[in-house]
Amino acid sequence: MIRQVSIFAPNMKGSMHKVTTCLRKAGVNIMALITNDSGEFGLVRMIVDDTDKAAEALEAAGYMVRISPVIGAEISDDVGGLDDLLADLESINISADYIYISYLRDARNVVAIIHAHNQYEIESSLRSKGWTIL
């Protein structure tokens, strides 16, 4: 299971730059990132190469940090790759809270990051259907 770093950041000019600068100074590489706007604050979710180091640096910079487990499922970089994954999730009657995708540099493939309440059940079910779980 992958560990995701989430923070609330002010929804203002330069806010993301402060986050990336903080991680850069800590020597943390961002591998996947998604932001969601919600009024005065935005939610930033990231997969990084060193979760603990990122959390420590972000907390020291004053951010409220949450680390949560997520599933990383490799999908093909072809038309319908994500659709195939979603079809299998639907076939096992599983609903995800959210999904975002990123490109795996080393594997040269796409990974779908999945968050849901029943993570272990999803991971097991996807493995049984032949999906590669990171």
N, C-alpha and C. Protein backbone atom coordinates (compact mmCIF):
# COMPACT_ATOMS: atom_id res chain seq x y z
N MET A 1 0.85 -1.18 0.00
CA MET A 1 0.00 0.00 0.00
C MET A 1 0.90 1.24 0.00
N ILE A 2 0.48 2.24 -0.71
CA ILE A 2 1.21 3.50 -0.81
C ILE A 2 0.70 4.45 0.27
N ARG A 3 1.58 5.29 0.76
CA ARG A 3 1.17 6.29 1.74
C ARG A 3 1.11 7.66 1.05
N GLN A 4 -0.03 8.30 1.18
CA GLN A 4 -0.30 9.60 0.55
C GLN A 4 -0.19 10.70 1.60
N VAL A 5 0.39 11.82 1.19
CA VAL A 5 0.48 13.01 2.05
C VAL A 5 -0.60 13.98 1.60
N SER A 6 -1.41 14.46 2.55
CA SER A 6 -2.44 15.45 2.24
C SER A 6 -2.25 16.65 3.15
N ILE A 7 -2.45 17.84 2.59
CA ILE A 7 -2.37 19.07 3.38
C ILE A 7 -3.47 20.03 2.94
N PHE A 8 -3.80 20.96 3.83
CA PHE A 8 -4.63 22.10 3.47
C PHE A 8 -3.68 23.25 3.21
N ALA A 9 -3.89 23.93 2.11
CA ALA A 9 -3.05 25.08 1.78
C ALA A 9 -3.97 26.26 1.46
N PRO A 10 -3.58 27.46 1.85
CA PRO A 10 -4.41 28.63 1.55
C PRO A 10 -4.63 28.76 0.04
N ASN A 11 -5.82 29.12 -0.34
CA ASN A 11 -6.16 29.29 -1.75
C ASN A 11 -5.80 30.72 -2.15
N MET A 12 -4.49 30.93 -2.35
CA MET A 12 -4.02 32.26 -2.71
C MET A 12 -2.79 32.14 -3.61
N LYS A 13 -2.49 33.23 -4.27
CA LYS A 13 -1.37 33.26 -5.21
C LYS A 13 -0.07 32.85 -4.50
N GLY A 14 0.67 31.95 -5.13
CA GLY A 14 1.96 31.53 -4.62
C GLY A 14 1.92 30.41 -3.60
N SER A 15 0.74 29.97 -3.23
CA SER A 15 0.61 28.96 -2.18
C SER A 15 1.26 27.63 -2.58
N MET A 16 0.99 27.16 -3.77
CA MET A 16 1.58 25.88 -4.22
C MET A 16 3.09 26.00 -4.33
N HIS A 17 3.56 27.16 -4.75
CA HIS A 17 5.00 27.35 -4.85
C HIS A 17 5.67 27.21 -3.48
N LYS A 18 5.01 27.69 -2.45
CA LYS A 18 5.55 27.54 -1.09
C LYS A 18 5.63 26.06 -0.71
N VAL A 19 4.63 25.29 -1.09
CA VAL A 19 4.62 23.86 -0.80
C VAL A 19 5.76 23.16 -1.54
N THR A 20 5.88 23.43 -2.82
CA THR A 20 6.92 22.76 -3.61
C THR A 20 8.32 23.19 -3.17
N THR A 21 8.47 24.45 -2.79
CA THR A 21 9.77 24.92 -2.28
C THR A 21 10.13 24.22 -0.98
N CYS A 22 9.16 24.06 -0.11
CA CYS A 22 9.37 23.37 1.16
C CYS A 22 9.86 21.94 0.91
N LEU A 23 9.20 21.25 -0.01
CA LEU A 23 9.59 19.87 -0.32
C LEU A 23 10.94 19.82 -1.03
N ARG A 24 11.18 20.76 -1.89
CA ARG A 24 12.47 20.82 -2.59
C ARG A 24 13.61 20.98 -1.59
N LYS A 25 13.45 21.91 -0.65
CA LYS A 25 14.49 22.14 0.36
C LYS A 25 14.72 20.90 1.22
N ALA A 26 13.67 20.10 1.42
CA ALA A 26 13.78 18.87 2.20
C ALA A 26 14.32 17.71 1.38
N GLY A 27 14.48 17.92 0.07
CA GLY A 27 14.98 16.86 -0.80
C GLY A 27 13.95 15.80 -1.12
N VAL A 28 12.67 16.20 -1.12
CA VAL A 28 11.57 15.27 -1.38
C VAL A 28 11.07 15.45 -2.80
N ASN A 29 10.97 14.34 -3.53
CA ASN A 29 10.49 14.35 -4.90
C ASN A 29 9.00 14.04 -4.95
N ILE A 30 8.23 14.87 -5.63
CA ILE A 30 6.79 14.66 -5.81
C ILE A 30 6.60 13.74 -7.01
N MET A 31 5.89 12.64 -6.81
CA MET A 31 5.67 11.67 -7.87
C MET A 31 4.28 11.76 -8.47
N ALA A 32 3.32 12.20 -7.67
CA ALA A 32 1.95 12.41 -8.14
C ALA A 32 1.35 13.49 -7.26
N LEU A 33 0.49 14.30 -7.85
CA LEU A 33 -0.10 15.41 -7.10
C LEU A 33 -1.45 15.76 -7.70
N ILE A 34 -2.39 16.07 -6.82
CA ILE A 34 -3.69 16.58 -7.25
C ILE A 34 -4.11 17.64 -6.24
N THR A 35 -4.72 18.69 -6.75
CA THR A 35 -5.24 19.73 -5.86
C THR A 35 -6.73 19.89 -6.10
N ASN A 36 -7.44 20.25 -5.04
CA ASN A 36 -8.86 20.52 -5.12
C ASN A 36 -9.13 21.85 -4.43
N ASP A 37 -9.83 22.71 -5.11
CA ASP A 37 -10.17 24.03 -4.59
C ASP A 37 -11.45 23.94 -3.76
N SER A 38 -11.41 24.55 -2.58
CA SER A 38 -12.62 24.59 -1.77
C SER A 38 -12.67 25.91 -1.00
N GLY A 39 -12.89 26.98 -1.71
CA GLY A 39 -13.03 28.28 -1.07
C GLY A 39 -11.70 28.86 -0.63
N GLU A 40 -11.57 29.10 0.66
CA GLU A 40 -10.37 29.75 1.18
C GLU A 40 -9.15 28.83 1.22
N PHE A 41 -9.38 27.52 1.27
CA PHE A 41 -8.28 26.57 1.32
C PHE A 41 -8.43 25.54 0.21
N GLY A 42 -7.30 25.00 -0.19
CA GLY A 42 -7.29 23.92 -1.15
C GLY A 42 -6.72 22.67 -0.49
N LEU A 43 -7.16 21.53 -0.96
CA LEU A 43 -6.65 20.26 -0.48
C LEU A 43 -5.62 19.78 -1.49
N VAL A 44 -4.44 19.48 -1.01
CA VAL A 44 -3.35 19.00 -1.86
C VAL A 44 -3.04 17.57 -1.44
N ARG A 45 -3.11 16.65 -2.39
CA ARG A 45 -2.79 15.25 -2.13
C ARG A 45 -1.59 14.89 -2.98
N MET A 46 -0.62 14.21 -2.36
CA MET A 46 0.63 13.90 -3.04
C MET A 46 1.13 12.50 -2.73
N ILE A 47 1.77 11.91 -3.71
CA ILE A 47 2.59 10.73 -3.50
C ILE A 47 4.02 11.22 -3.68
N VAL A 48 4.85 10.98 -2.69
CA VAL A 48 6.23 11.47 -2.71
C VAL A 48 7.18 10.30 -2.48
N ASP A 49 8.46 10.55 -2.72
CA ASP A 49 9.43 9.47 -2.56
C ASP A 49 9.83 9.22 -1.11
N ASP A 50 9.54 10.15 -0.21
CA ASP A 50 9.83 9.97 1.22
C ASP A 50 8.71 10.62 2.03
N THR A 51 7.71 9.83 2.35
CA THR A 51 6.51 10.34 3.03
C THR A 51 6.82 10.97 4.38
N ASP A 52 7.64 10.30 5.17
CA ASP A 52 7.94 10.82 6.51
C ASP A 52 8.71 12.13 6.45
N LYS A 53 9.67 12.20 5.57
CA LYS A 53 10.46 13.43 5.41
C LYS A 53 9.57 14.58 4.94
N ALA A 54 8.65 14.28 4.01
CA ALA A 54 7.73 15.31 3.51
C ALA A 54 6.83 15.80 4.63
N ALA A 55 6.28 14.88 5.40
CA ALA A 55 5.38 15.26 6.50
C ALA A 55 6.12 16.13 7.51
N GLU A 56 7.32 15.74 7.84
CA GLU A 56 8.11 16.51 8.81
C GLU A 56 8.38 17.93 8.30
N ALA A 57 8.78 18.06 7.05
CA ALA A 57 9.08 19.37 6.47
C ALA A 57 7.83 20.24 6.38
N LEU A 58 6.72 19.65 5.95
CA LEU A 58 5.48 20.41 5.81
C LEU A 58 4.92 20.83 7.17
N GLU A 59 4.99 19.96 8.15
CA GLU A 59 4.55 20.32 9.50
C GLU A 59 5.41 21.44 10.08
N ALA A 60 6.72 21.36 9.85
CA ALA A 60 7.62 22.41 10.33
C ALA A 60 7.32 23.75 9.67
N ALA A 61 6.78 23.70 8.46
CA ALA A 61 6.41 24.92 7.73
C ALA A 61 5.02 25.42 8.12
N GLY A 62 4.34 24.69 9.03
CA GLY A 62 3.05 25.15 9.53
C GLY A 62 1.83 24.52 8.88
N TYR A 63 2.02 23.52 8.04
CA TYR A 63 0.88 22.88 7.39
C TYR A 63 0.33 21.76 8.27
N MET A 64 -0.97 21.60 8.20
CA MET A 64 -1.62 20.46 8.84
C MET A 64 -1.49 19.29 7.86
N VAL A 65 -0.83 18.22 8.30
CA VAL A 65 -0.50 17.10 7.41
C VAL A 65 -1.25 15.85 7.84
N ARG A 66 -1.72 15.13 6.86
CA ARG A 66 -2.34 13.83 7.12
C ARG A 66 -1.71 12.81 6.16
N ILE A 67 -1.34 11.68 6.72
CA ILE A 67 -0.82 10.59 5.90
C ILE A 67 -1.88 9.50 5.90
N SER A 68 -2.22 9.03 4.70
CA SER A 68 -3.25 8.00 4.61
C SER A 68 -2.84 6.95 3.57
N PRO A 69 -3.26 5.72 3.80
CA PRO A 69 -2.95 4.67 2.83
C PRO A 69 -3.84 4.80 1.60
N VAL A 70 -3.25 4.56 0.45
CA VAL A 70 -3.98 4.52 -0.81
C VAL A 70 -3.46 3.33 -1.61
N ILE A 71 -4.21 2.95 -2.59
CA ILE A 71 -3.82 1.85 -3.46
C ILE A 71 -3.29 2.43 -4.75
N GLY A 72 -2.21 1.86 -5.24
CA GLY A 72 -1.69 2.22 -6.56
C GLY A 72 -1.85 1.03 -7.48
N ALA A 73 -2.68 1.16 -8.49
CA ALA A 73 -2.90 0.08 -9.44
C ALA A 73 -2.39 0.51 -10.81
N GLU A 74 -1.48 -0.30 -11.37
CA GLU A 74 -0.97 0.02 -12.70
C GLU A 74 -2.08 -0.19 -13.73
N ILE A 75 -2.21 0.78 -14.63
CA ILE A 75 -3.17 0.64 -15.73
C ILE A 75 -2.42 0.89 -17.03
N SER A 76 -2.94 0.37 -18.11
CA SER A 76 -2.27 0.54 -19.39
C SER A 76 -2.41 1.98 -19.87
N ASP A 77 -1.41 2.42 -20.59
CA ASP A 77 -1.41 3.76 -21.15
C ASP A 77 -2.03 3.73 -22.54
N ASP A 78 -3.21 3.17 -22.60
CA ASP A 78 -3.96 3.04 -23.85
C ASP A 78 -5.38 3.53 -23.62
N VAL A 79 -6.09 3.77 -24.70
CA VAL A 79 -7.50 4.13 -24.59
C VAL A 79 -8.22 3.02 -23.82
N GLY A 80 -8.94 3.39 -22.78
CA GLY A 80 -9.72 2.42 -22.01
C GLY A 80 -9.00 1.83 -20.82
N GLY A 81 -7.75 2.21 -20.57
CA GLY A 81 -7.00 1.65 -19.44
C GLY A 81 -7.69 1.91 -18.11
N LEU A 82 -8.07 3.14 -17.86
CA LEU A 82 -8.77 3.48 -16.62
C LEU A 82 -10.17 2.87 -16.61
N ASP A 83 -10.81 2.84 -17.77
CA ASP A 83 -12.15 2.27 -17.87
C ASP A 83 -12.14 0.79 -17.47
N ASP A 84 -11.09 0.05 -17.87
CA ASP A 84 -10.98 -1.36 -17.49
C ASP A 84 -10.91 -1.51 -15.97
N LEU A 85 -10.11 -0.67 -15.33
CA LEU A 85 -9.98 -0.72 -13.88
C LEU A 85 -11.31 -0.41 -13.21
N LEU A 86 -11.98 0.63 -13.67
CA LEU A 86 -13.26 1.02 -13.09
C LEU A 86 -14.32 -0.05 -13.29
N ALA A 87 -14.27 -0.73 -14.43
CA ALA A 87 -15.22 -1.83 -14.68
C ALA A 87 -15.01 -2.95 -13.67
N ASP A 88 -13.74 -3.26 -13.38
CA ASP A 88 -13.47 -4.32 -12.40
C ASP A 88 -13.88 -3.88 -11.00
N LEU A 89 -13.67 -2.62 -10.65
CA LEU A 89 -14.13 -2.13 -9.35
C LEU A 89 -15.64 -2.24 -9.24
N GLU A 90 -16.33 -1.89 -10.31
CA GLU A 90 -17.79 -1.98 -10.31
C GLU A 90 -18.25 -3.43 -10.21
N SER A 91 -17.54 -4.32 -10.89
CA SER A 91 -17.94 -5.73 -10.88
C SER A 91 -17.82 -6.37 -9.50
N ILE A 92 -16.94 -5.83 -8.66
CA ILE A 92 -16.80 -6.36 -7.31
C ILE A 92 -17.55 -5.48 -6.30
N ASN A 93 -18.38 -4.59 -6.85
CA ASN A 93 -19.27 -3.75 -6.05
C ASN A 93 -18.50 -2.88 -5.04
N ILE A 94 -17.44 -2.24 -5.53
CA ILE A 94 -16.62 -1.39 -4.67
C ILE A 94 -16.69 0.03 -5.17
N SER A 95 -16.87 0.93 -4.23
CA SER A 95 -16.93 2.35 -4.54
C SER A 95 -15.71 3.04 -3.95
N ALA A 96 -15.01 3.79 -4.77
CA ALA A 96 -13.85 4.54 -4.31
C ALA A 96 -14.27 5.94 -3.89
N ASP A 97 -13.60 6.47 -2.86
CA ASP A 97 -13.85 7.85 -2.44
C ASP A 97 -13.34 8.81 -3.51
N TYR A 98 -12.14 8.54 -4.01
CA TYR A 98 -11.59 9.33 -5.11
C TYR A 98 -10.48 8.55 -5.79
N ILE A 99 -10.22 8.93 -7.03
CA ILE A 99 -9.17 8.32 -7.85
C ILE A 99 -8.48 9.44 -8.61
N TYR A 100 -7.16 9.35 -8.71
CA TYR A 100 -6.43 10.21 -9.63
C TYR A 100 -5.32 9.37 -10.26
N ILE A 101 -4.81 9.82 -11.38
CA ILE A 101 -3.80 9.03 -12.07
C ILE A 101 -2.50 9.83 -12.22
N SER A 102 -1.44 9.07 -12.35
CA SER A 102 -0.11 9.65 -12.54
C SER A 102 0.69 8.71 -13.44
N TYR A 103 1.77 9.20 -13.97
CA TYR A 103 2.63 8.42 -14.84
C TYR A 103 3.79 7.86 -14.02
N LEU A 104 4.03 6.57 -14.10
CA LEU A 104 5.16 5.94 -13.41
C LEU A 104 6.41 6.10 -14.26
N ARG A 105 7.33 6.89 -13.80
CA ARG A 105 8.54 7.16 -14.57
C ARG A 105 9.35 5.90 -14.84
N ASP A 106 9.57 5.10 -13.80
CA ASP A 106 10.42 3.92 -13.94
C ASP A 106 9.77 2.83 -14.79
N ALA A 107 8.52 2.57 -14.56
CA ALA A 107 7.83 1.50 -15.27
C ALA A 107 7.29 1.95 -16.62
N ARG A 108 7.31 3.25 -16.85
CA ARG A 108 6.76 3.81 -18.09
C ARG A 108 5.31 3.37 -18.29
N ASN A 109 4.58 3.47 -17.19
CA ASN A 109 3.18 3.09 -17.22
C ASN A 109 2.39 4.07 -16.36
N VAL A 110 1.11 3.93 -16.36
CA VAL A 110 0.23 4.82 -15.62
C VAL A 110 -0.22 4.10 -14.35
N VAL A 111 -0.36 4.85 -13.27
CA VAL A 111 -0.86 4.28 -12.04
C VAL A 111 -2.09 5.05 -11.61
N ALA A 112 -3.12 4.33 -11.21
CA ALA A 112 -4.32 4.94 -10.65
C ALA A 112 -4.18 4.88 -9.14
N ILE A 113 -4.28 6.04 -8.50
CA ILE A 113 -4.24 6.13 -7.05
C ILE A 113 -5.69 6.09 -6.56
N ILE A 114 -5.99 5.13 -5.71
CA ILE A 114 -7.37 4.90 -5.27
C ILE A 114 -7.45 5.03 -3.75
N HIS A 115 -8.41 5.81 -3.29
CA HIS A 115 -8.68 5.89 -1.85
C HIS A 115 -10.11 5.43 -1.61
N ALA A 116 -10.25 4.54 -0.65
CA ALA A 116 -11.57 4.03 -0.27
C ALA A 116 -11.49 3.53 1.16
N HIS A 117 -12.63 3.32 1.76
CA HIS A 117 -12.66 2.87 3.15
C HIS A 117 -12.24 1.41 3.31
N ASN A 118 -12.48 0.61 2.31
CA ASN A 118 -12.17 -0.82 2.37
C ASN A 118 -10.95 -1.13 1.50
N GLN A 119 -9.84 -0.47 1.77
CA GLN A 119 -8.64 -0.55 0.94
C GLN A 119 -8.11 -1.98 0.78
N TYR A 120 -8.05 -2.74 1.87
CA TYR A 120 -7.48 -4.09 1.79
C TYR A 120 -8.34 -5.02 0.94
N GLU A 121 -9.65 -4.85 1.04
CA GLU A 121 -10.57 -5.64 0.21
C GLU A 121 -10.38 -5.29 -1.27
N ILE A 122 -10.25 -4.00 -1.56
CA ILE A 122 -10.05 -3.58 -2.94
C ILE A 122 -8.73 -4.13 -3.47
N GLU A 123 -7.67 -3.97 -2.68
CA GLU A 123 -6.35 -4.44 -3.11
C GLU A 123 -6.38 -5.95 -3.40
N SER A 124 -6.96 -6.71 -2.51
CA SER A 124 -7.04 -8.15 -2.69
C SER A 124 -7.87 -8.52 -3.92
N SER A 125 -9.00 -7.85 -4.08
CA SER A 125 -9.89 -8.14 -5.21
C SER A 125 -9.22 -7.79 -6.53
N LEU A 126 -8.54 -6.66 -6.59
CA LEU A 126 -7.87 -6.27 -7.83
C LEU A 126 -6.72 -7.22 -8.17
N ARG A 127 -5.97 -7.62 -7.15
CA ARG A 127 -4.89 -8.59 -7.39
C ARG A 127 -5.46 -9.89 -7.97
N SER A 128 -6.59 -10.33 -7.42
CA SER A 128 -7.20 -11.59 -7.89
C SER A 128 -7.68 -11.48 -9.34
N LYS A 129 -7.93 -10.25 -9.79
CA LYS A 129 -8.35 -10.03 -11.17
C LYS A 129 -7.16 -9.74 -12.09
N GLY A 130 -5.93 -9.84 -11.54
CA GLY A 130 -4.73 -9.71 -12.37
C GLY A 130 -4.10 -8.33 -12.40
N TRP A 131 -4.59 -7.39 -11.62
CA TRP A 131 -4.02 -6.05 -11.61
C TRP A 131 -2.72 -6.04 -10.81
N THR A 132 -1.76 -5.25 -11.26
CA THR A 132 -0.51 -5.06 -10.54
C THR A 132 -0.73 -3.93 -9.54
N ILE A 133 -0.54 -4.24 -8.26
CA ILE A 133 -0.73 -3.26 -7.19
C ILE A 133 0.65 -2.88 -6.66
N LEU A 134 0.88 -1.60 -6.53
CA LEU A 134 2.19 -1.13 -6.04
C LEU A 134 2.24 -1.14 -4.54
